Coordinates of C-alpha atoms and ligand atoms in Angstrom, one line a residue:
M234 CA 83.5 76.8 53.3
Y235 CA 87.1 78.1 54.6
F236 CA 89.3 79.4 51.8
E237 CA 92.9 78.4 52.1
P238 CA 94.8 81.9 52.1
P239 CA 97.7 82.8 49.7
V240 CA 101.2 82.7 50.5
T241 CA 102.4 85.8 52.7
A242 CA 105.5 87.9 53.2
S243 CA 106.1 86.1 56.4
L244 CA 106.6 89.1 58.8
A245 CA 104.3 88.2 61.9
R246 CA 105.7 86.0 64.6
L247 CA 102.9 83.4 64.6
P248 CA 100.8 81.8 66.2
T249 CA 100.3 84.4 69.2
P250 CA 99.3 83.1 72.3
L251 CA 95.6 83.1 73.7
Q252 CA 95.8 83.5 77.2
A253 CA 93.2 83.7 80.0
L254 CA 93.1 87.0 82.3
D255 CA 92.1 85.1 85.4
R256 CA 93.2 87.7 88.1
L257 CA 91.2 90.3 86.1
S258 CA 88.1 88.2 85.4
N259 CA 87.8 87.1 89.1
T260 CA 87.4 90.8 90.2
L261 CA 84.5 91.4 87.7
A262 CA 81.7 88.6 88.3
G263 CA 81.3 88.0 84.5
P264 CA 82.6 85.7 82.0
R265 CA 86.1 84.4 81.8
I266 CA 88.1 86.9 79.8
W267 CA 90.6 85.8 77.4
I268 CA 93.1 87.7 75.5
K269 CA 94.7 86.9 71.9
R270 CA 98.2 88.3 72.2
D271 CA 98.4 90.1 68.9
D272 CA 100.6 92.7 70.3
L273 CA 103.3 89.8 70.3
T274 CA 103.1 89.5 66.5
G275 CA 106.7 91.2 66.8
T276 CA 108.4 93.9 68.8
L277 CA 108.9 96.8 66.2
L278 CA 106.2 95.1 64.1
T279 CA 103.8 94.6 66.8
G280 CA 100.0 94.6 66.3
N281 CA 97.4 93.7 63.9
K282 CA 98.8 95.6 60.9
I283 CA 101.3 92.8 60.5
R284 CA 98.9 90.3 59.7
K285 CA 97.4 92.4 57.0
L286 CA 100.6 93.7 55.9
E287 CA 102.2 90.0 55.2
F288 CA 99.4 89.6 52.4
V289 CA 99.6 93.1 51.1
V290 CA 103.4 93.2 51.1
A291 CA 103.5 90.0 49.3
R292 CA 101.3 91.1 46.5
A293 CA 103.2 94.4 46.2
L294 CA 106.4 92.3 45.7
A295 CA 104.8 89.9 43.4
Q296 CA 103.8 93.2 41.3
G297 CA 107.8 94.2 41.1
K298 CA 107.1 97.2 43.4
T299 CA 110.0 98.5 45.3
T300 CA 108.3 101.5 47.2
L301 CA 105.4 101.1 49.9
I302 CA 103.3 104.3 50.2
T303 CA 100.6 104.6 52.9
C304 CA 98.8 107.0 55.1
G305 CA 97.2 107.8 58.7
G306 CA 97.5 109.8 61.4
V307 CA 100.8 111.1 63.1
Q308 CA 100.8 108.3 65.7
S309 CA 99.7 105.6 63.2
N310 CA 100.7 102.0 64.3
H311 CA 100.1 100.9 60.7
C312 CA 102.5 103.7 59.4
R313 CA 105.2 102.8 61.7
A314 CA 104.8 99.0 60.8
T315 CA 104.7 99.8 56.8
A316 CA 108.0 101.9 57.5
L317 CA 109.8 99.1 59.4
V318 CA 108.7 96.4 57.0
A319 CA 110.0 98.5 54.0
A320 CA 113.3 99.1 55.8
Q321 CA 113.4 95.1 56.6
L322 CA 113.0 94.1 53.0
G323 CA 115.0 96.8 51.5
L324 CA 112.1 98.8 50.0
S325 CA 111.4 102.6 49.9
C326 CA 108.8 104.1 52.1
H327 CA 106.6 107.5 51.8
L328 CA 104.2 108.1 54.5
V329 CA 101.2 110.8 54.1
L330 CA 100.4 111.9 57.8
R331 CA 97.7 113.8 59.2
G332 CA 98.6 116.6 61.3
E333 CA 101.9 118.7 62.3
P334 CA 105.2 117.1 62.6
P335 CA 105.7 116.5 66.4
S336 CA 108.5 118.2 67.9
P337 CA 110.3 116.4 69.2
A338 CA 109.3 113.2 67.3
D339 CA 107.7 110.6 69.7
G340 CA 106.2 107.1 69.8
N341 CA 105.2 105.7 66.4
N342 CA 106.4 108.7 64.4
L343 CA 109.8 108.7 66.1
L344 CA 110.0 104.8 64.8
A345 CA 108.9 105.7 61.3
E346 CA 111.6 108.3 61.3
L347 CA 114.3 106.0 62.4
A348 CA 113.2 103.7 59.7
G349 CA 114.3 106.0 57.2
A350 CA 110.4 106.8 55.7
N351 CA 110.2 109.7 53.7
I352 CA 107.2 111.6 55.4
T353 CA 104.8 114.1 53.8
Y354 CA 102.7 116.1 56.7
L355 CA 99.2 117.4 55.8
S356 CA 97.1 119.6 58.0
H357 CA 93.7 118.0 58.8
S358 CA 91.8 119.9 56.5
D359 CA 94.2 119.3 53.6
Y360 CA 94.2 115.5 54.5
T361 CA 90.6 115.5 54.1
R362 CA 90.6 117.3 50.8
E363 CA 93.9 116.2 49.3
L364 CA 95.0 112.8 50.4
T365 CA 93.8 110.9 47.1
S366 CA 95.5 113.5 44.9
T367 CA 98.7 113.3 47.2
L368 CA 98.8 109.6 47.0
T369 CA 98.6 109.6 43.5
S370 CA 100.8 112.1 42.6
L371 CA 103.5 110.5 45.0
Q372 CA 103.1 107.2 43.1
A373 CA 103.8 108.8 39.7
Q374 CA 106.9 110.2 41.1
Y375 CA 108.2 106.9 42.4
D376 CA 107.3 105.2 39.2
A377 CA 109.0 107.7 37.3
A378 CA 112.1 107.3 39.1
G379 CA 112.1 103.9 38.7
R380 CA 111.2 102.9 42.1
P381 CA 107.7 101.5 41.2
A382 CA 105.2 102.1 44.1
Y383 CA 102.4 100.2 45.9
V384 CA 99.9 102.4 47.6
I385 CA 98.4 100.5 50.7
P386 CA 95.2 102.0 52.0
T387 CA 94.6 103.4 55.5
G388 CA 95.2 100.6 58.0
A389 CA 95.8 98.1 55.1
S390 CA 91.8 97.3 55.2
D391 CA 90.9 96.2 51.8
G392 CA 90.1 93.1 50.0
V393 CA 93.9 92.1 50.3
G394 CA 94.4 93.1 54.0
L395 CA 91.4 91.0 54.8
W396 CA 93.3 87.9 54.8
G397 CA 95.2 89.0 57.7
Y398 CA 92.3 88.4 60.2
Y399 CA 90.5 85.7 58.0
S400 CA 93.3 83.6 58.6
A401 CA 93.7 84.5 62.2
A402 CA 90.2 83.3 62.7
R403 CA 91.4 79.9 61.8
E404 CA 94.3 80.3 64.4
L405 CA 91.6 81.2 67.1
A406 CA 89.6 78.0 66.2
H407 CA 92.9 76.2 66.7
D408 CA 93.1 77.9 70.2
F409 CA 89.7 77.2 71.1
S410 CA 89.9 73.6 70.6
V411 CA 93.3 73.6 72.5
H412 CA 91.7 75.2 75.7
G413 CA 88.4 73.4 75.1
I414 CA 86.3 76.7 75.1
T415 CA 83.6 77.9 72.7
P416 CA 83.8 81.7 73.3
Q417 CA 80.4 83.5 72.9
L418 CA 82.0 86.6 71.9
I419 CA 85.2 87.6 70.2
C420 CA 85.9 91.3 70.3
C421 CA 88.4 93.9 68.9
A422 CA 89.0 97.8 68.4
T423 CA 87.8 99.1 65.1
G424 CA 89.5 101.7 63.2
S425 CA 89.6 101.0 59.5
G426 CA 87.4 97.8 59.7
G427 CA 89.7 95.3 58.5
T428 CA 90.5 93.5 61.4
H429 CA 86.8 93.1 62.3
A430 CA 85.8 92.5 58.7
G431 CA 88.4 89.7 58.4
L432 CA 87.5 88.1 61.6
A433 CA 83.7 88.3 61.0
L434 CA 84.2 86.3 57.6
G435 CA 86.8 83.8 58.8
I436 CA 84.6 82.9 61.6
A437 CA 81.5 82.6 59.5
H438 CA 83.4 80.5 57.0
L439 CA 84.8 78.0 59.8
E440 CA 81.1 78.1 61.1
L441 CA 81.9 78.8 64.6
D442 CA 79.2 80.1 66.8
S443 CA 81.1 83.0 68.3
Q444 CA 79.6 86.7 67.8
V445 CA 82.2 89.1 66.5
R446 CA 81.9 92.7 67.8
G447 CA 84.1 95.6 66.9
Y448 CA 84.1 98.5 69.3
A449 CA 84.6 101.7 66.9
V450 CA 87.2 104.2 68.1
C451 CA 86.1 106.5 65.3
D452 CA 83.2 106.9 62.8
S453 CA 79.7 105.5 63.2
R454 CA 78.3 101.8 63.1
R455 CA 76.8 102.7 59.7
Y456 CA 80.1 103.7 58.3
F457 CA 81.8 100.6 59.3
E458 CA 79.3 98.3 57.9
Q459 CA 79.3 100.0 54.5
K460 CA 83.0 100.0 54.4
E461 CA 83.6 96.4 55.7
R462 CA 81.0 95.1 53.2
A463 CA 82.9 96.6 50.4
D464 CA 86.2 95.3 51.5
I465 CA 84.6 91.7 51.7
V466 CA 83.0 92.1 48.4
Q467 CA 86.7 93.2 46.9
W468 CA 88.1 90.4 48.4
Y469 CA 85.6 88.2 46.7
Q470 CA 86.3 89.8 43.4
I471 CA 90.2 89.6 43.5
Y472 CA 90.1 86.0 44.9
H473 CA 86.8 84.1 44.1
P474 CA 85.5 86.2 41.2
S475 CA 83.0 83.3 40.2
I476 CA 81.4 83.0 43.7
K477 CA 78.6 85.3 44.8
P478 CA 79.7 87.4 47.8
S479 CA 78.0 86.6 50.9
I480 CA 78.3 89.1 53.9
P481 CA 78.4 87.6 57.3
S482 CA 76.8 89.5 60.2
L483 CA 79.1 92.6 61.0
E484 CA 78.2 93.7 64.7
I485 CA 79.8 97.2 65.4
N486 CA 79.4 99.0 68.9
D487 CA 79.9 102.8 68.4
E488 CA 79.1 103.8 71.9
Y489 CA 82.6 104.2 73.5
I490 CA 84.3 106.5 70.6
G491 CA 84.0 109.5 73.2
A492 CA 85.3 112.8 71.7
G493 CA 86.7 111.0 68.9
Y494 CA 89.5 109.3 67.2
G495 CA 92.7 109.9 69.3
H496 CA 90.6 111.2 72.5
A497 CA 90.6 109.1 75.5
N498 CA 88.4 109.7 78.6
A499 CA 89.1 108.7 82.1
E500 CA 87.6 105.3 81.7
V501 CA 90.0 104.5 78.9
F502 CA 93.0 105.4 81.1
A503 CA 91.4 103.6 84.2
A504 CA 91.1 100.4 81.8
I505 CA 94.9 100.6 80.7
K506 CA 96.2 101.0 84.4
L507 CA 93.7 97.9 85.5
L508 CA 95.1 95.7 82.9
A509 CA 98.7 96.8 83.4
R510 CA 98.5 96.1 87.2
T511 CA 96.3 92.9 87.3
E512 CA 98.0 91.1 84.5
G513 CA 101.1 93.0 83.2
I514 CA 99.8 93.7 79.9
I515 CA 99.6 97.2 78.3
L516 CA 96.9 98.8 76.1
D517 CA 96.9 102.0 74.3
P518 CA 94.6 105.1 74.6
V519 CA 93.8 105.2 70.9
Y520 CA 92.5 101.6 70.1
T521 CA 92.8 98.8 72.6
G522 CA 92.1 100.8 75.9
K523 CA 89.0 102.3 74.5
A524 CA 87.7 98.9 73.2
F525 CA 88.5 97.1 76.4
A526 CA 87.0 99.7 78.3
G527 CA 83.9 99.3 76.4
L528 CA 83.8 95.6 77.2
L529 CA 84.6 96.1 80.8
E530 CA 81.6 98.6 80.9
Q531 CA 79.5 96.0 79.3
I532 CA 80.6 93.2 81.6
R533 CA 80.0 95.7 84.6
R534 CA 76.3 96.3 83.3
G535 CA 75.8 92.5 83.2
E536 CA 75.3 92.6 79.5
L537 CA 77.5 89.4 79.2
H538 CA 76.0 87.5 82.0
S539 CA 75.1 84.6 80.1
A540 CA 78.5 84.1 78.7
S541 CA 81.2 81.7 79.9
D542 CA 84.0 82.8 77.8
V543 CA 85.1 86.1 75.8
V544 CA 88.0 86.8 73.9
F545 CA 89.6 90.1 73.5
V546 CA 92.0 90.5 70.6
H547 CA 94.8 92.5 71.6
T548 CA 95.6 94.4 68.3
G549 CA 99.0 96.1 69.6
G550 CA 99.8 99.9 69.6
V551 CA 102.2 100.1 72.6
Y552 CA 104.1 102.9 71.2
G553 CA 100.9 104.9 71.2
I554 CA 101.1 105.3 75.0
F555 CA 104.1 107.7 75.0
P556 CA 102.5 110.9 73.6
Y557 CA 99.8 110.4 76.4
R558 CA 102.4 110.5 79.3
Q559 CA 100.7 113.5 80.8
Q560 CA 97.1 111.9 80.9
L561 CA 98.6 108.8 82.1
Q562 CA 100.2 110.2 85.2
T563 CA 97.0 112.0 86.3
P564 CA 95.3 109.9 88.9
T565 CA 92.0 108.3 87.6
S566 CA 90.9 106.4 90.5
Ligands
LIG212 C1 94.7 99.9 63.6 C2 94.5 99.5 65.0 C3 93.3 99.0 65.3 C4 92.1 99.1 64.4 O1 92.2 97.9 63.7 P1 91.5 98.0 62.0 O2 91.6 96.9 61.2 O3 92.1 99.3 61.4 O4 89.9 98.4 62.3 C5 93.3 98.5 66.4 N1 94.2 98.5 67.3 C6 95.5 99.0 67.0 C7 96.6 98.9 68.1 C8 95.7 99.4 65.7 O5 96.8 100.0 65.3

């Protein structure tokens, strides 16, 4: 049974288009590849985080909060989106970022600074050790200053943010009926798990037959199975406490992580160039390029030969290409 989502802060431009990549598909002798253009949820608010933030920010506002605190890598799309949402709604924003402040500011980091976010930088080792205590003490400082703060977890992936892709599943179901397709596979990049978990739960509750696969860009399959399960349990606890949680099958592929988060290999850059040239769509090296390279590799190996249609969810991240300008200029083919 599909559960009606709560009212959102209405930040994303929805619905986003579902479009067929016919020129690309024709070069591959595999299924027809479709792309769900969640890179078009906005311009500055581009990407998957906006669908989750719609629900998270609505909850923060309902609780009377006037500050948003969140965390991530220096080039976090989620932190850039949160900073811009805060500015658009007249809220304060504080980001805790992992790594050194880039000099000069670039990509997402430049946009977050422009939006007026206060930023604390922690080295990689301090971030691992001190993130939780840093978030807690920042929250206390803002609370004491009369700017009550809501702490958004990494990637807005929790039981609240889950609604973003739970409701996107219904949008996809509508797209499928408009185009008359029943895709065997829906896939996306997975970094904090909320997109994949929300899609998997929504697709299960809509009783669609599609498999939902997340291509991990960091961490392991086991890590995401546990993390996504926890987020789904929390979703039930907050919104449907009298219902016993039922966990859908959670399919994570962790074969294409390469050297780790933020490290992209030649296949990733080649996939970015291929889609840019055949379809005029830009992927990023951290998330969507890595996941799309994984999908292409599986298609080339014939693993999806029995599928007629597959859907790739473009989760955004365009500003993430700029810090990789040097690698993108190196010939890859
Ligand atoms: C955060 C992000 C993802 C990963 O989504 P999760 O819900 O965190 O797993 C994928 N693509 C882009 C561009 C992102 O910014």
